[in-house]
Amino acid sequence: MEKSIMVDAWVLSSPDAGRKPKFARQAYSFTPLAPDEVLAEPLFGSWEGNMGHALTGSPMDLCARRGEDVIVLGNSGVVRVLKSGTAVGDLREGDLCRVYCAGELDPAGYPITIMGYDCPGTMGVLARQAKFKRRQLALLPSGGDISLASWAAFSLRYVSAYSNWLLAARAWRIQMGHAYPAGCDVFAWGGGVALAELELAAAEGCRATLITSKDKYRRHALARGIGVIMRGGAADPGAADTLGQIMDRTEGRGAAIFIDNIGADFRVTVRALARQGVIATCGWRDGMTFPLVRASECINRHVHVFTHYAHAREAEDAVALARSIAWYPTITSPVWAWEEIGDLADAYARGEIEDYFPVFAVNDA
């Protein structure tokens, strides 16, 4: 009988009563490979919003939800294969793969839970070695200019963006196809997934605009041909000014598609939406629930699009598009070292991360 595998990991532990979960580096053990599993060493990962949620215990205590005392987080990354289970015949030692982080799937193949987050019995990339189901790893294409660090950030945010944009754009074209793309004004509150969706909108010929309070985000967007509306920080209401600028840019029509993965200004999002407009969401940062006046939404023929990560087919299509039009994240800040991941978590919690894509290293590439 094979022994359990013991590794160095950053681990989320059950919280004490009334406290946040614990996050610390420690030894972590997991069971030997099942026939359909792959042992790999993560090379790079990207710190994601769901990891921040996990460390605060909001909206849920993940350990309690999964029925586990300790969890290894991290669902965006690139790994190198070490060993494959007996039923895995197409991956070899040394193969480089991106993580496809779907946990439980529905009958159509769309993810219900996420590996390394709320899917019980799974582990993420915050370990020197980790095991994955075969379907959770996809071979990286050979050649090209995309770095492993960029693929790590791509694997969750850009894949999520592709699925969300695909559905949002199709939803708008059902009613307004005669005006696509020249009449399609797309706005988004600043964030990495939103930036990726705006890049897709601009590539298709839509007018794309990022709304942000951060100068670094402004420069990032302008360098990609995306317009910018600057607004005050979270403490500055600025709603009337932001809404006014959106209306000015659209000659009073409003946003055709509004990407809102933040949640803090949802009322502005709704008020800024044009008739036949689409609100697109694939996550949240500051709010999960919002009231809506259903009569107004019906009269204005608004469409609300909600997506959760992506189908494996969409992930493959996103990778193909990345290579064909150079659509991928640019890593502009130094990669965080393995020993610094605790500092990264603290900096993220304090709102001090200025980079869209905070990438960390796990093993030497």
Short mmCIF file of C-alpha atoms in Angstrom, two decimals:
data_model
loop_
_atom_site.label_atom_id
_atom_site.label_comp_id
_atom_site.label_asym_id
_atom_site.label_seq_id
_atom_site.Cartn_x
_atom_site.Cartn_y
_atom_site.Cartn_z
CA MET A 1 0.00 0.00 0.00
CA GLU A 2 1.38 3.38 -1.00
CA LYS A 3 2.08 5.96 1.67
CA SER A 4 0.49 9.38 1.86
CA ILE A 5 2.40 12.19 0.16
CA MET A 6 3.76 14.90 2.48
CA VAL A 7 4.50 18.35 1.02
CA ASP A 8 5.28 21.94 1.96
CA ALA A 9 2.11 24.04 1.53
CA TRP A 10 0.26 27.20 2.47
CA VAL A 11 -2.84 25.93 4.23
CA LEU A 12 -6.22 27.36 5.22
CA SER A 13 -7.40 25.98 8.58
CA SER A 14 -10.75 26.01 10.37
CA PRO A 15 -11.26 29.24 12.33
CA ASP A 16 -11.70 29.49 16.05
CA ALA A 17 -15.14 30.67 17.16
CA GLY A 18 -15.73 34.27 16.11
CA ARG A 19 -12.43 34.54 14.22
CA LYS A 20 -11.23 34.43 10.63
CA PRO A 21 -9.76 31.21 9.20
CA LYS A 22 -6.04 30.65 9.76
CA PHE A 23 -3.60 30.79 6.85
CA ALA A 24 -0.09 29.52 7.39
CA ARG A 25 2.75 27.57 5.80
CA GLN A 26 3.00 24.01 7.11
CA ALA A 27 3.41 20.38 6.14
CA TYR A 28 0.38 18.93 4.37
CA SER A 29 -0.32 15.31 3.46
CA PHE A 30 -2.62 13.82 0.85
CA THR A 31 -3.50 10.34 -0.35
CA PRO A 32 -1.66 8.56 -3.18
CA LEU A 33 -2.75 8.93 -6.79
CA ALA A 34 -6.00 7.40 -7.96
CA PRO A 35 -5.94 5.91 -11.48
CA ASP A 36 -7.47 9.08 -13.01
CA GLU A 37 -5.23 11.55 -11.15
CA VAL A 38 -1.96 13.32 -11.93
CA LEU A 39 0.79 14.36 -9.51
CA ALA A 40 2.34 17.69 -10.49
CA GLU A 41 4.51 20.47 -9.12
CA PRO A 42 2.94 23.91 -9.47
CA LEU A 43 5.31 26.46 -11.03
CA PHE A 44 3.28 29.69 -10.93
CA GLY A 45 -0.08 30.69 -9.52
CA SER A 46 -2.15 33.85 -9.50
CA TRP A 47 -3.73 35.28 -6.35
CA GLU A 48 -7.47 35.42 -7.01
CA GLY A 49 -10.45 37.13 -5.44
CA ASN A 50 -11.90 33.83 -4.25
CA MET A 51 -8.74 33.28 -2.20
CA GLY A 52 -9.35 36.61 -0.49
CA HIS A 53 -12.93 35.54 0.26
CA ALA A 54 -11.64 32.27 1.69
CA LEU A 55 -9.21 34.00 4.07
CA THR A 56 -11.93 36.26 5.46
CA GLY A 57 -14.42 33.41 5.90
CA SER A 58 -16.95 35.37 3.85
CA PRO A 59 -19.37 34.53 2.33
CA MET A 60 -18.72 31.10 3.83
CA ASP A 61 -16.37 29.11 6.03
CA LEU A 62 -14.80 26.89 3.39
CA CYS A 63 -13.51 24.32 5.85
CA ALA A 64 -16.99 23.86 7.29
CA ARG A 65 -18.55 23.87 3.82
CA ARG A 66 -16.19 21.14 2.64
CA GLY A 67 -16.16 19.22 5.91
CA GLU A 68 -12.36 19.39 6.07
CA ASP A 69 -10.04 20.77 8.75
CA VAL A 70 -7.43 22.08 6.31
CA ILE A 71 -7.54 23.16 2.66
CA VAL A 72 -4.92 24.02 0.06
CA LEU A 73 -6.22 26.94 -2.00
CA GLY A 74 -5.18 28.16 -5.44
CA ASN A 75 -7.16 27.55 -8.63
CA SER A 76 -5.22 29.55 -11.20
CA GLY A 77 -1.83 28.30 -12.27
CA VAL A 78 0.64 26.36 -14.37
CA VAL A 79 2.09 23.02 -13.30
CA ARG A 80 4.71 20.49 -14.39
CA VAL A 81 3.68 16.83 -14.44
CA LEU A 82 5.60 14.49 -12.15
CA LYS A 83 3.60 11.27 -12.42
CA SER A 84 0.33 10.07 -13.93
CA GLY A 85 -2.18 7.56 -12.58
CA THR A 86 -2.58 4.23 -14.31
CA ALA A 87 -5.66 5.37 -16.27
CA VAL A 88 -3.94 8.50 -17.60
CA GLY A 89 -2.18 7.70 -20.83
CA ASP A 90 -1.58 11.09 -22.45
CA LEU A 91 0.47 13.06 -19.89
CA ARG A 92 4.15 12.41 -19.28
CA GLU A 93 6.68 13.55 -16.71
CA GLY A 94 7.82 17.08 -17.55
CA ASP A 95 4.68 18.09 -19.47
CA LEU A 96 3.60 21.69 -18.77
CA CYS A 97 -0.10 22.23 -18.15
CA ARG A 98 -2.47 25.03 -17.27
CA VAL A 99 -5.01 24.38 -14.55
CA TYR A 100 -8.65 24.00 -15.56
CA CYS A 101 -10.16 24.49 -12.14
CA ALA A 102 -13.65 23.05 -12.57
CA GLY A 103 -14.64 20.84 -9.65
CA GLU A 104 -18.06 19.19 -9.86
CA LEU A 105 -19.68 19.54 -13.30
CA ASP A 106 -23.34 19.70 -14.26
CA PRO A 107 -24.68 17.32 -16.95
CA ALA A 108 -23.86 19.88 -19.66
CA GLY A 109 -20.23 20.13 -18.55
CA TYR A 110 -20.37 23.52 -16.82
CA PRO A 111 -18.70 23.83 -13.38
CA ILE A 112 -20.77 23.87 -10.21
CA THR A 113 -17.88 23.95 -7.74
CA ILE A 114 -14.27 25.02 -8.13
CA MET A 115 -11.14 22.97 -7.48
CA GLY A 116 -8.95 24.40 -4.73
CA TYR A 117 -11.91 26.39 -3.41
CA ASP A 118 -15.35 24.95 -2.61
CA CYS A 119 -15.05 21.49 -4.19
CA PRO A 120 -14.49 18.90 -1.42
CA GLY A 121 -11.46 16.65 -1.67
CA THR A 122 -9.52 18.88 -4.07
CA MET A 123 -6.33 20.84 -3.57
CA GLY A 124 -4.97 23.91 -5.29
CA VAL A 125 -1.59 25.19 -6.38
CA LEU A 126 -0.43 26.54 -3.00
CA ALA A 127 1.60 23.38 -2.42
CA ARG A 128 5.01 22.28 -3.70
CA GLN A 129 3.31 19.18 -5.08
CA ALA A 130 -0.40 18.64 -5.69
CA LYS A 131 -2.66 16.10 -7.32
CA PHE A 132 -5.35 16.84 -9.88
CA LYS A 133 -7.97 14.98 -11.85
CA ARG A 134 -6.81 14.44 -15.42
CA ARG A 135 -9.55 16.72 -16.75
CA GLN A 136 -8.27 19.55 -14.53
CA LEU A 137 -5.02 19.83 -16.47
CA ALA A 138 -4.63 20.95 -20.09
CA LEU A 139 -1.35 20.78 -21.99
CA LEU A 140 0.09 24.18 -22.76
CA PRO A 141 0.70 24.86 -26.44
CA SER A 142 4.34 24.74 -27.43
CA GLY A 143 6.17 27.82 -28.69
CA GLY A 144 4.82 31.35 -28.76
CA ASP A 145 5.53 34.46 -26.73
CA ILE A 146 3.26 33.83 -23.74
CA SER A 147 5.23 33.28 -20.52
CA LEU A 148 4.37 30.64 -17.95
CA ALA A 149 3.52 33.40 -15.46
CA SER A 150 1.06 34.89 -17.96
CA TRP A 151 -0.53 31.48 -18.60
CA ALA A 152 -0.94 31.10 -14.82
CA ALA A 153 -3.00 34.30 -14.62
CA PHE A 154 -4.79 33.46 -17.87
CA SER A 155 -6.03 30.08 -16.65
CA LEU A 156 -8.78 31.52 -14.46
CA ARG A 157 -9.36 35.19 -15.23
CA TYR A 158 -9.09 35.15 -19.00
CA VAL A 159 -10.96 31.87 -19.33
CA SER A 160 -13.75 33.30 -17.13
CA ALA A 161 -13.72 36.48 -19.20
CA TYR A 162 -14.06 34.57 -22.46
CA SER A 163 -17.12 32.64 -21.28
CA ASN A 164 -18.81 35.70 -19.81
CA TRP A 165 -18.13 37.93 -22.82
CA LEU A 166 -19.25 35.25 -25.27
CA LEU A 167 -22.67 35.03 -23.63
CA ALA A 168 -23.04 38.78 -22.98
CA ALA A 169 -22.19 39.76 -26.56
CA ARG A 170 -24.51 37.12 -27.99
CA ALA A 171 -27.31 38.27 -25.68
CA TRP A 172 -26.95 41.87 -26.89
CA ARG A 173 -26.81 40.87 -30.55
CA ILE A 174 -30.08 38.92 -30.25
CA GLN A 175 -31.91 42.23 -29.88
CA MET A 176 -29.43 44.70 -31.38
CA GLY A 177 -27.44 42.73 -33.93
CA HIS A 178 -28.03 45.40 -36.57
CA ALA A 179 -25.93 47.83 -34.49
CA TYR A 180 -23.03 45.46 -33.68
CA PRO A 181 -20.21 46.27 -33.17
CA ALA A 182 -20.14 50.01 -33.98
CA GLY A 183 -23.16 50.79 -31.79
CA CYS A 184 -22.04 48.63 -28.87
CA ASP A 185 -20.62 50.70 -26.02
CA VAL A 186 -19.08 48.44 -23.39
CA PHE A 187 -18.19 49.65 -19.88
CA ALA A 188 -16.68 47.86 -16.91
CA TRP A 189 -15.67 48.56 -13.34
CA GLY A 190 -11.92 47.94 -13.06
CA GLY A 191 -10.69 44.40 -12.43
CA GLY A 192 -8.60 41.76 -14.17
CA VAL A 193 -11.52 39.78 -15.61
CA ALA A 194 -13.24 42.99 -16.69
CA LEU A 195 -10.06 44.20 -18.40
CA ALA A 196 -9.86 40.92 -20.32
CA GLU A 197 -13.48 41.30 -21.44
CA LEU A 198 -12.90 44.89 -22.55
CA GLU A 199 -9.92 43.69 -24.59
CA LEU A 200 -12.24 41.22 -26.33
CA ALA A 201 -14.84 43.93 -26.91
CA ALA A 202 -12.26 46.27 -28.42
CA ALA A 203 -10.87 43.48 -30.60
CA GLU A 204 -14.37 42.96 -32.02
CA GLY A 205 -14.75 46.67 -32.82
CA CYS A 206 -16.88 47.77 -29.86
CA ARG A 207 -16.15 50.98 -27.96
CA ALA A 208 -14.68 49.78 -24.67
CA THR A 209 -14.22 51.86 -21.50
CA LEU A 210 -12.76 50.97 -18.11
CA ILE A 211 -13.95 52.78 -14.97
CA THR A 212 -11.28 52.92 -12.29
CA SER A 213 -9.83 55.02 -9.49
CA LYS A 214 -6.27 53.71 -9.94
CA ASP A 215 -3.78 55.46 -12.19
CA LYS A 216 -1.87 52.24 -12.85
CA TYR A 217 -5.06 50.62 -14.13
CA ARG A 218 -5.67 53.70 -16.28
CA ARG A 219 -2.26 53.38 -17.93
CA HIS A 220 -2.74 49.64 -18.36
CA ALA A 221 -6.05 50.15 -20.19
CA LEU A 222 -4.91 53.04 -22.38
CA ALA A 223 -1.93 50.99 -23.54
CA ARG A 224 -4.45 48.46 -24.88
CA GLY A 225 -6.58 50.99 -26.72
CA ILE A 226 -9.31 50.99 -24.07
CA GLY A 227 -10.91 54.25 -22.96
CA VAL A 228 -10.91 55.22 -19.28
CA ILE A 229 -13.19 57.05 -16.89
CA MET A 230 -11.42 58.04 -13.68
CA ARG A 231 -13.47 58.20 -10.50
CA GLY A 232 -12.91 58.65 -6.78
CA GLY A 233 -12.08 55.81 -4.41
CA ALA A 234 -14.53 53.72 -2.43
CA ALA A 235 -15.10 56.55 0.07
CA ASP A 236 -15.92 59.03 -2.72
CA PRO A 237 -19.50 58.59 -3.97
CA GLY A 238 -18.71 60.05 -7.40
CA ALA A 239 -21.80 58.26 -8.76
CA ALA A 240 -23.38 61.24 -10.49
CA ASP A 241 -20.12 62.17 -12.21
CA THR A 242 -19.46 58.59 -13.36
CA LEU A 243 -23.00 58.25 -14.70
CA GLY A 244 -22.71 61.62 -16.44
CA GLN A 245 -19.48 60.62 -18.16
CA ILE A 246 -21.02 57.37 -19.38
CA MET A 247 -23.97 59.27 -20.83
CA ASP A 248 -21.66 61.83 -22.43
CA ARG A 249 -19.58 59.13 -24.09
CA THR A 250 -22.67 57.38 -25.45
CA GLU A 251 -24.57 60.54 -26.51
CA GLY A 252 -27.20 59.80 -23.89
CA ARG A 253 -27.88 56.19 -24.90
CA GLY A 254 -26.12 54.50 -22.00
CA ALA A 255 -24.06 51.32 -21.91
CA ALA A 256 -24.94 48.54 -24.32
CA ILE A 257 -23.06 46.04 -22.13
CA PHE A 258 -21.92 46.77 -18.58
CA ILE A 259 -19.49 44.32 -16.98
CA ASP A 260 -19.90 44.46 -13.21
CA ASN A 261 -17.82 41.99 -11.19
CA ILE A 262 -17.34 44.45 -8.32
CA GLY A 263 -20.80 45.14 -6.93
CA ALA A 264 -20.09 48.33 -4.99
CA ASP A 265 -21.89 50.58 -7.50
CA PHE A 266 -24.57 48.27 -8.85
CA ARG A 267 -27.21 51.00 -8.80
CA VAL A 268 -25.02 53.08 -11.10
CA THR A 269 -24.60 50.05 -13.34
CA VAL A 270 -28.37 49.66 -13.71
CA ARG A 271 -29.00 53.39 -14.23
CA ALA A 272 -26.25 53.58 -16.85
CA LEU A 273 -27.64 50.72 -18.93
CA ALA A 274 -29.18 51.52 -22.32
CA ARG A 275 -32.44 50.04 -23.53
CA GLN A 276 -31.84 46.43 -24.59
CA GLY A 277 -28.68 46.62 -22.51
CA VAL A 278 -26.88 43.69 -20.90
CA ILE A 279 -25.39 43.47 -17.41
CA ALA A 280 -22.66 40.80 -17.35
CA THR A 281 -21.38 39.27 -14.11
CA CYS A 282 -19.09 36.34 -13.37
CA GLY A 283 -18.15 37.14 -9.77
CA TRP A 284 -18.29 39.80 -7.10
CA ARG A 285 -16.09 41.62 -4.64
CA ASP A 286 -18.25 43.80 -2.43
CA GLY A 287 -21.84 42.62 -2.72
CA MET A 288 -23.78 39.46 -3.54
CA THR A 289 -27.40 40.63 -3.41
CA PHE A 290 -29.10 43.71 -4.85
CA PRO A 291 -32.75 44.76 -5.24
CA LEU A 292 -34.12 45.42 -8.71
CA VAL A 293 -37.29 47.11 -9.95
CA ARG A 294 -38.50 44.31 -12.16
CA ALA A 295 -41.02 46.49 -14.00
CA SER A 296 -38.29 48.90 -15.12
CA GLU A 297 -36.01 46.06 -16.17
CA CYS A 298 -38.82 44.54 -18.25
CA ILE A 299 -39.78 47.84 -19.88
CA ASN A 300 -36.15 48.53 -20.77
CA ARG A 301 -35.69 44.96 -22.05
CA HIS A 302 -32.55 44.54 -19.98
CA VAL A 303 -30.76 41.20 -19.97
CA HIS A 304 -28.78 39.96 -16.97
CA VAL A 305 -26.01 37.48 -17.78
CA PHE A 306 -24.47 35.41 -14.98
CA THR A 307 -21.67 32.93 -15.60
CA HIS A 308 -19.43 30.81 -13.38
CA TYR A 309 -15.95 30.06 -14.78
CA ALA A 310 -16.25 28.18 -18.09
CA HIS A 311 -16.88 24.97 -19.96
CA ALA A 312 -13.70 23.06 -20.90
CA ARG A 313 -14.52 23.69 -24.56
CA GLU A 314 -14.64 27.44 -23.90
CA ALA A 315 -11.30 27.25 -22.12
CA GLU A 316 -9.71 25.62 -25.17
CA ASP A 317 -11.26 28.25 -27.45
CA ALA A 318 -9.92 31.00 -25.18
CA VAL A 319 -6.41 29.55 -25.45
CA ALA A 320 -6.65 29.43 -29.25
CA LEU A 321 -7.81 33.06 -29.31
CA ALA A 322 -5.00 34.10 -26.97
CA ARG A 323 -2.44 32.78 -29.41
CA SER A 324 -4.10 34.18 -32.53
CA ILE A 325 -4.61 37.79 -31.38
CA ALA A 326 -2.07 38.07 -28.50
CA TRP A 327 -4.87 38.26 -25.92
CA TYR A 328 -3.27 37.43 -22.58
CA PRO A 329 -2.31 39.13 -19.29
CA THR A 330 0.85 41.16 -19.05
CA ILE A 331 2.64 40.69 -15.72
CA THR A 332 3.90 44.14 -14.76
CA SER A 333 5.06 43.59 -11.17
CA PRO A 334 7.70 41.26 -9.71
CA VAL A 335 6.56 37.67 -9.09
CA TRP A 336 6.04 36.95 -5.39
CA ALA A 337 8.36 34.27 -4.00
CA TRP A 338 7.07 31.13 -2.28
CA GLU A 339 8.23 32.44 1.09
CA GLU A 340 6.36 35.73 0.51
CA ILE A 341 2.89 34.28 -0.06
CA GLY A 342 1.80 35.15 3.46
CA ASP A 343 2.83 38.76 2.79
CA LEU A 344 0.93 38.67 -0.51
CA ALA A 345 -2.22 37.51 1.28
CA ASP A 346 -1.88 40.31 3.84
CA ALA A 347 -1.23 42.96 1.18
CA TYR A 348 -4.27 41.79 -0.79
CA ALA A 349 -6.47 41.97 2.32
CA ARG A 350 -5.31 45.55 2.95
CA GLY A 351 -6.08 46.58 -0.64
CA GLU A 352 -2.41 47.28 -1.37
CA ILE A 353 -2.06 45.15 -4.51
CA GLU A 354 -1.84 47.52 -7.48
CA ASP A 355 -1.20 44.92 -10.15
CA TYR A 356 -4.07 43.32 -12.04
CA PHE A 357 -2.35 39.96 -11.91
CA PRO A 358 -0.43 39.22 -8.66
CA VAL A 359 1.52 36.10 -9.66
CA PHE A 360 3.48 33.96 -7.21
CA ALA A 361 6.11 31.27 -7.76
CA VAL A 362 5.83 27.83 -6.17
CA ASN A 363 8.73 25.87 -7.72
CA ASP A 364 11.56 26.79 -10.05
CA ALA A 365 10.45 26.82 -13.67
#
